[in-house]
mmCIF file of C-alpha atoms and ligand atoms in Angstrom:
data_model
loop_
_atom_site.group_PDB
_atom_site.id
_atom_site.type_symbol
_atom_site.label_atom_id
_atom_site.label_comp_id
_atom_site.label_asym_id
_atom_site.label_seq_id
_atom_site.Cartn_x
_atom_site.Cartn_y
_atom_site.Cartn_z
ATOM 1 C CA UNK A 1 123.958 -152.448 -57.056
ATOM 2 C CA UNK A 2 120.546 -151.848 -56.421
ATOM 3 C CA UNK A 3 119.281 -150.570 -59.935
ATOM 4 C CA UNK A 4 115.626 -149.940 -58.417
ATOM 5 C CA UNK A 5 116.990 -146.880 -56.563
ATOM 6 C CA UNK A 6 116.989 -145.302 -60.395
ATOM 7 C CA UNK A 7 113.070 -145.543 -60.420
ATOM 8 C CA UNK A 8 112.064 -142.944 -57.654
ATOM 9 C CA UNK A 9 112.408 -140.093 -59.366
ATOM 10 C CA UNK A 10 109.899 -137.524 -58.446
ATOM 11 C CA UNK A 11 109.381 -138.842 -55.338
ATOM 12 C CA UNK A 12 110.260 -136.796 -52.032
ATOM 13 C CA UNK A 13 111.123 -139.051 -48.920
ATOM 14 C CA UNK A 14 111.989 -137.833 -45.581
ATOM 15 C CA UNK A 15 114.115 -139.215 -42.859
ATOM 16 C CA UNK A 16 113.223 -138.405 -39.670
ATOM 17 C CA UNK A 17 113.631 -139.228 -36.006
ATOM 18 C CA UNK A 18 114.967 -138.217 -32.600
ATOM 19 C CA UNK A 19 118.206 -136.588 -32.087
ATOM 20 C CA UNK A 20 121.148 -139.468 -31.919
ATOM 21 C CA UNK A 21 118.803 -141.816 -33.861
ATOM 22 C CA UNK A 22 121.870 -142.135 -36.782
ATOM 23 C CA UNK A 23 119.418 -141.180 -39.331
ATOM 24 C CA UNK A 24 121.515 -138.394 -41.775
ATOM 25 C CA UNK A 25 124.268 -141.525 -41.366
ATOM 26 C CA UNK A 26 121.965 -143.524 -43.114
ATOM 27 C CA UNK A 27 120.561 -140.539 -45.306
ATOM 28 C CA UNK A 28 124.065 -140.339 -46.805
ATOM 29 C CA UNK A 29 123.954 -144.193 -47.330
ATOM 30 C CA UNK A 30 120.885 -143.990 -49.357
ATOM 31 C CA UNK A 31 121.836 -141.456 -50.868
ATOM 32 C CA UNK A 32 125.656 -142.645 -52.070
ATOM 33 C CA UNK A 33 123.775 -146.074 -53.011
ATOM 34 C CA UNK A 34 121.072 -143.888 -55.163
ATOM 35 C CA UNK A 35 124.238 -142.186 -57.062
ATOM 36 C CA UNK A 36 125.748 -145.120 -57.519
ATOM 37 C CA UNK A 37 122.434 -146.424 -59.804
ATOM 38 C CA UNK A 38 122.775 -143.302 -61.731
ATOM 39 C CA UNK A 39 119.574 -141.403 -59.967
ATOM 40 C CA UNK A 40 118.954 -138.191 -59.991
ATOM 41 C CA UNK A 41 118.987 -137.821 -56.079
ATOM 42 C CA UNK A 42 119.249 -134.477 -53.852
ATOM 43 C CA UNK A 43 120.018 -134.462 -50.698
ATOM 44 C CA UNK A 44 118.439 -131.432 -48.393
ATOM 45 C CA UNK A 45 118.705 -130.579 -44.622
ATOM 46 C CA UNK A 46 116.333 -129.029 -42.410
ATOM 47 C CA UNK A 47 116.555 -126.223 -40.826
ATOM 48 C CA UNK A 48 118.669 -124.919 -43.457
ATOM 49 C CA UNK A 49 119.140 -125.868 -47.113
ATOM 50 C CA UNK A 50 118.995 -122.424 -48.544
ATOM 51 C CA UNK A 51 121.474 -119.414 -47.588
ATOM 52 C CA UNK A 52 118.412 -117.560 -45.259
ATOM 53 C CA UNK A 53 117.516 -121.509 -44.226
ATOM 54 C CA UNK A 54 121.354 -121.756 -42.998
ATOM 55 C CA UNK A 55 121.275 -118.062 -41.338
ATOM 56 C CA UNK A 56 118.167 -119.007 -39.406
ATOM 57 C CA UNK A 57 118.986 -122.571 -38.532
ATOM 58 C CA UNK A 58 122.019 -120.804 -36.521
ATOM 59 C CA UNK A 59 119.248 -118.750 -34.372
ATOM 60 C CA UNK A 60 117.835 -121.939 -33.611
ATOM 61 C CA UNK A 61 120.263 -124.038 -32.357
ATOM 62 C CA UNK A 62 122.821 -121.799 -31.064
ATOM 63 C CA UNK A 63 122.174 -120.874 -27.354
ATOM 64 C CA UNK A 64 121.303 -117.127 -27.346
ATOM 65 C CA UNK A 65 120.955 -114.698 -24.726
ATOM 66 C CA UNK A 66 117.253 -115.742 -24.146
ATOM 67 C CA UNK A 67 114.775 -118.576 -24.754
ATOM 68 C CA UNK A 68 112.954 -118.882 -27.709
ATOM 69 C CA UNK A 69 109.255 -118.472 -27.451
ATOM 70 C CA UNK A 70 107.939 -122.036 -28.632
ATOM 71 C CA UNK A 71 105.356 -120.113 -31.648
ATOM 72 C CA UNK A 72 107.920 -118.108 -32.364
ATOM 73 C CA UNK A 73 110.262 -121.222 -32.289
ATOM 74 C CA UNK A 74 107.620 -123.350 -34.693
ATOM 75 C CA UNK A 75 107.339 -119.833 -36.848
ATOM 76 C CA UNK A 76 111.264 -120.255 -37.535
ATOM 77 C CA UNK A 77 111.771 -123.884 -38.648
ATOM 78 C CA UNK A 78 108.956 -122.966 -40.468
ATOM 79 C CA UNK A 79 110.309 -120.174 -41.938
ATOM 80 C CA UNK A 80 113.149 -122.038 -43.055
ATOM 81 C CA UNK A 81 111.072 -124.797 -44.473
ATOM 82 C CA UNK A 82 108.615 -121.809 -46.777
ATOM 83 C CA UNK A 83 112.679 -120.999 -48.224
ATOM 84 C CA UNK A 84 113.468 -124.585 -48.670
ATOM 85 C CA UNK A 85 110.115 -125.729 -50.204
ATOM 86 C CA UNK A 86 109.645 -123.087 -52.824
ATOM 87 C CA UNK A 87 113.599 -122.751 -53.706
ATOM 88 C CA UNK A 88 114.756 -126.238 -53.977
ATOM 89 C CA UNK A 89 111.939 -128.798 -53.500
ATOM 90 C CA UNK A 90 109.346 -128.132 -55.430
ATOM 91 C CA UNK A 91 111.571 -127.093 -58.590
ATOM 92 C CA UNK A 92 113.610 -130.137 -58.059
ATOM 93 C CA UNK A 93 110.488 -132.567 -57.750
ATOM 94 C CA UNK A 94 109.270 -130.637 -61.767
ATOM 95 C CA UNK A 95 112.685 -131.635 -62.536
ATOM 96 C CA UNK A 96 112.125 -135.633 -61.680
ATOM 97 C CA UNK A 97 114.853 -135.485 -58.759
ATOM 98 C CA UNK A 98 113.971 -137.811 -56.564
ATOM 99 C CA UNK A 99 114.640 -135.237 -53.090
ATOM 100 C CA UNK A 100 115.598 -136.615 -50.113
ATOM 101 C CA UNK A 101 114.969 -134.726 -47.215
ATOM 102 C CA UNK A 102 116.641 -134.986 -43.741
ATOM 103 C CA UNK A 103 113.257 -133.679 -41.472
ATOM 104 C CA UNK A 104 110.404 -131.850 -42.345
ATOM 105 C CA UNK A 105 106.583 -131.063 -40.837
ATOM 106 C CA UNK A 106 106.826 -134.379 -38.478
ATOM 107 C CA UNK A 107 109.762 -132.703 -36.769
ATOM 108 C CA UNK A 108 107.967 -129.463 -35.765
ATOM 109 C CA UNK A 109 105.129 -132.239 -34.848
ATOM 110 C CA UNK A 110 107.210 -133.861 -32.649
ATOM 111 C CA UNK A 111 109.588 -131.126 -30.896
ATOM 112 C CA UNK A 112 107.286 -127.975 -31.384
ATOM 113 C CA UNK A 113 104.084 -130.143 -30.886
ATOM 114 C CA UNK A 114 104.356 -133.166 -28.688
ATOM 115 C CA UNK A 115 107.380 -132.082 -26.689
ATOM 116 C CA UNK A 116 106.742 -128.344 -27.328
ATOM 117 C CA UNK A 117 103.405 -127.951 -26.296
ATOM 118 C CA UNK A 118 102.410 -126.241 -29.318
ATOM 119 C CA UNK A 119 98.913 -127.294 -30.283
ATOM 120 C CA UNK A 120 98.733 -129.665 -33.499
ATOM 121 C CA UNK A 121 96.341 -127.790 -35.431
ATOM 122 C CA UNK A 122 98.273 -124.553 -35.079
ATOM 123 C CA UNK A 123 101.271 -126.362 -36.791
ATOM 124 C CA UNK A 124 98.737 -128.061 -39.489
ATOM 125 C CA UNK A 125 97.587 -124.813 -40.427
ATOM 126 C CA UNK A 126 101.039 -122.926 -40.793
ATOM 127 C CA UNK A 127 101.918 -125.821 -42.955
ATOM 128 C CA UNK A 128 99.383 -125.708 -45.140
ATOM 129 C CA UNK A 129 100.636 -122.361 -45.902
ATOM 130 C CA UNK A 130 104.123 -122.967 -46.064
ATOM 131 C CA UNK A 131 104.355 -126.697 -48.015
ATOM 132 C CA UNK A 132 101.871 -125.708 -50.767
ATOM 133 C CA UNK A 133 101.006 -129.201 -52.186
ATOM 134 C CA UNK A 134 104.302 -130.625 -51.789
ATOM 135 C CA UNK A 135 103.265 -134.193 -48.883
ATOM 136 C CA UNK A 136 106.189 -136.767 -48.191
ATOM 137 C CA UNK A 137 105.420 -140.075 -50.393
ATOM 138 C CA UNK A 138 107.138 -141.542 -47.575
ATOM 139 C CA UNK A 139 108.490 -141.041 -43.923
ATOM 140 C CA UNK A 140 110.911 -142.950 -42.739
ATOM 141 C CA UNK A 141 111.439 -142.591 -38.977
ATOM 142 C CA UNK A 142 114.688 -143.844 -37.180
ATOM 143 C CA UNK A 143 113.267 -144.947 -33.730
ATOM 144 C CA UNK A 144 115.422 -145.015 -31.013
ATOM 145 C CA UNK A 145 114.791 -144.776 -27.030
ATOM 146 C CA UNK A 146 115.986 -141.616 -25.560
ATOM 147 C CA UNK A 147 118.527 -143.344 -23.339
ATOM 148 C CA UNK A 148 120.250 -144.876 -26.423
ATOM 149 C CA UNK A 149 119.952 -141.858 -28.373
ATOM 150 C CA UNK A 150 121.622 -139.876 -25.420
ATOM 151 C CA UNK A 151 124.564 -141.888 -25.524
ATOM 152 C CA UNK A 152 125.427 -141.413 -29.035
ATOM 153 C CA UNK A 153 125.716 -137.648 -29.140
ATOM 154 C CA UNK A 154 128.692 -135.283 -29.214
ATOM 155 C CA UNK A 155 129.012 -134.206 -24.934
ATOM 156 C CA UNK A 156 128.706 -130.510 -27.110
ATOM 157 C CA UNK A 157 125.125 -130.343 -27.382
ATOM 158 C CA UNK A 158 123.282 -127.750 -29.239
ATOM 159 C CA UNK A 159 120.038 -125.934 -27.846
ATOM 160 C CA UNK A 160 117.498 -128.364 -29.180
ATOM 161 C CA UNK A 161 120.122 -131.328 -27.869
ATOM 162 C CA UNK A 162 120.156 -130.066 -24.670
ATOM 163 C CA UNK A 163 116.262 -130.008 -23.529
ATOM 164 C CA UNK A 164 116.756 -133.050 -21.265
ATOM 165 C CA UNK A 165 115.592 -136.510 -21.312
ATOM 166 C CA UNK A 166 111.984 -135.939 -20.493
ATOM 167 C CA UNK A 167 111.919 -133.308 -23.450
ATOM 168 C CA UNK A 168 113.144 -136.118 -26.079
ATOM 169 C CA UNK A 169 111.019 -139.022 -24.544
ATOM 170 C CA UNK A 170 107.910 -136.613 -25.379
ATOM 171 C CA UNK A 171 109.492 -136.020 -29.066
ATOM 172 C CA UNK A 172 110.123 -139.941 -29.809
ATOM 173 C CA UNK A 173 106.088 -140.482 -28.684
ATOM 174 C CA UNK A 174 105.422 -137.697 -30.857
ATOM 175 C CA UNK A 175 107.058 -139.623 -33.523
ATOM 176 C CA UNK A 176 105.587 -142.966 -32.775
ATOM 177 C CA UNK A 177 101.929 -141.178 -32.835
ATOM 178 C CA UNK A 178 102.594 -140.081 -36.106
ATOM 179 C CA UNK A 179 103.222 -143.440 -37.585
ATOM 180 C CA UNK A 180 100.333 -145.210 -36.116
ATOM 181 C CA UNK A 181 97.890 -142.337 -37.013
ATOM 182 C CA UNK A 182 99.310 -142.338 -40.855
ATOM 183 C CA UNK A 183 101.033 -145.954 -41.190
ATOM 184 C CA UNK A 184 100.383 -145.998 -45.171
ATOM 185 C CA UNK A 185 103.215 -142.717 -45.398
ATOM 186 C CA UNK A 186 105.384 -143.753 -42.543
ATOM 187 C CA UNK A 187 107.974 -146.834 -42.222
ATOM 188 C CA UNK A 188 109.370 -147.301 -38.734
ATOM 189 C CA UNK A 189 112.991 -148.676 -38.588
ATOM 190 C CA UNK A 190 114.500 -150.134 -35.487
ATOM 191 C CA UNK A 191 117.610 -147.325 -34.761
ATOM 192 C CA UNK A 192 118.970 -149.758 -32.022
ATOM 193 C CA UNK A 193 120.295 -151.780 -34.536
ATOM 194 C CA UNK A 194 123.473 -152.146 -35.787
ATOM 195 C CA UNK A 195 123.914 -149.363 -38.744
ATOM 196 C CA UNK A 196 124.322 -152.647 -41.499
ATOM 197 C CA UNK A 197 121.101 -153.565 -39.842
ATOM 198 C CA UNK A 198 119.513 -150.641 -40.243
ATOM 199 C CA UNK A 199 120.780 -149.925 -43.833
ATOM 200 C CA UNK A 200 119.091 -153.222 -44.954
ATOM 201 C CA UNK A 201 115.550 -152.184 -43.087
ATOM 202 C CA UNK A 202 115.902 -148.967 -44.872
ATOM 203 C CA UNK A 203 116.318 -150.363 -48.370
ATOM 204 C CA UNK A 204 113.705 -153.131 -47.650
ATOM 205 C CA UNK A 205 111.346 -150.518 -46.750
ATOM 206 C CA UNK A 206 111.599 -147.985 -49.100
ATOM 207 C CA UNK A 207 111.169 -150.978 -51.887
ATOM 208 C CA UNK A 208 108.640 -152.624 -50.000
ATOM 209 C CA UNK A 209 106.697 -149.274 -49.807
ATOM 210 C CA UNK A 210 107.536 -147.021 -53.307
ATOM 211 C CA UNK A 211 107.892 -149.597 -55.569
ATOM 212 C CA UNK A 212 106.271 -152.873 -54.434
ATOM 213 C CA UNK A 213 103.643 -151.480 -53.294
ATOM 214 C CA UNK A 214 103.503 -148.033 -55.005
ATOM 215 C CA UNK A 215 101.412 -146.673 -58.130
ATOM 216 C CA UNK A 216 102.175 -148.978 -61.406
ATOM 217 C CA UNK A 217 102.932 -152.006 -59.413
HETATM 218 P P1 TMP B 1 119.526 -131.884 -36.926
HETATM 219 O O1 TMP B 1 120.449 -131.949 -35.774
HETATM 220 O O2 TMP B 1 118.930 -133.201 -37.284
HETATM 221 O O3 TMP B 1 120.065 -131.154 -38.087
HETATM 222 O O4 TMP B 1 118.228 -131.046 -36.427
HETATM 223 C C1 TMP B 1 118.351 -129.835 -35.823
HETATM 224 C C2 TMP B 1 117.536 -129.753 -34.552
HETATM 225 O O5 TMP B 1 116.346 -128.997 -34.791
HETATM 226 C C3 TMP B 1 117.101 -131.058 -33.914
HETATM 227 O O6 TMP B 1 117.330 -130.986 -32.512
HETATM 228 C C4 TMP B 1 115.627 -131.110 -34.174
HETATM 229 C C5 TMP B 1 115.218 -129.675 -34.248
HETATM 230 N N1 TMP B 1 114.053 -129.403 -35.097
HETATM 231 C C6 TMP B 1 112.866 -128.961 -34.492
HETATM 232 O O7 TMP B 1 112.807 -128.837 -33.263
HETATM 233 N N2 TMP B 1 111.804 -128.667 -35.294
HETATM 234 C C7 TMP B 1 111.833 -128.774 -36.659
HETATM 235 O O8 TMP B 1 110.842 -128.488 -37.342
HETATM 236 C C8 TMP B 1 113.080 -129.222 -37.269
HETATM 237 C C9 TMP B 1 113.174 -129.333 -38.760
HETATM 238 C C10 TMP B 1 114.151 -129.517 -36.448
#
């Protein structure tokens, strides 16, 4: 058992990557391995999380009768994340949960921004607004190549699935740009990997980075 997990409460770390990358696999891992030390872990998904988070992550990813202007498409995950932020993380942070969150901000970044076209600023500034003073401690991005990533999901794809290859190249740089402009709040794990693999890199990481490294140590 890894009896470390115990000592993160407080802490909010996000999982993030491309779509097919594996990560809420792994999110479940961590989490199930966090239980398992007796920590006070929550587990949260983006868009959604709340009841109007769930009702407005349908809009998004269900294919509608027209396309979704891309402000108007940042404006909704963001929406989602003002519900999810005020209702859940930031009382569960007072509480010492340690909150484990599968996306957040670097996802609009990526998809909205990078791939979206949707300047960065613009998405900066609405998140200011919307995320208060709650910041990550820690990213954790799943990196995978689009190809790879392709291959793994369901042939059903969902709106945001189905963008096209050039769409999701743009969102994995988005991701990568990310990490090297902020490498202190960001670990990058090889998705490629077998999920063992990747389950050790994860735990490595998150040690390596919160407690290793972190305040106290
Ligand atoms: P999921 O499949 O990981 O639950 O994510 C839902 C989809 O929404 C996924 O294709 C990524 C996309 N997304 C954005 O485009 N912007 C965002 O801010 C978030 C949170 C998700």
């Amino acid at each position: 058992m890894d009896a470390w997990l115990n000592t993160l409460g407080g802490r909010f770390i996000v999982f993030d990557g491309p779509d097919g990358s594996g990560k809420t696999t792994q999110l479940k891992r961590f989490v199930a391995a966090c239980r398992d030390a007796d920590a006070m872990v929550e587990e949260l998904r983006e868009p959604g999380g709340t009841a109007i988070g769930e009702r407005i992550r349908d809009l998004l990813l269900s294919h509608g009768e027209e396309d979704i202007d891309p402000v108007c498409e940042m404006l909704l995950y963001m929406a989602s994340r003002a519900q999810l932020v005020a209702c859940r993380i930031e009382p569960l942070l007072e509480q010492g949960f340690l909150v484990v969150a599968d996306r957040f901000v670097s996802s609009t970044l990526a998809y909205q921004g990078a791939a979206g076209g949707v300047p960065e600023e613009h998405i900066y500034q609405v998140a200011e607004i919307v995320c208060d003073k709650i910041r990550p401690d820690l990213v954790v991005l799943f990196d995978v190549d689009e190809v790879t990533a392709g291959r793994r999901l369901s042939p059903l794809l969902d709106r945001m699935e189905a963008k096209g290859r050039a769409f999701h190249a743009r969102v994995r740089k988005g991701y990568l740009d990310q990490a090297q402009r902020d490498p202190e709040r960001h670990l990058v794990i090889d998705a490629s990997q077998p999920p063992d693999k990747v389950f050790e890199d994860l735990l490595r990481g998150v040690r390596e980075r919160l407690i290793e490294d972190g305040p106290g140590a």
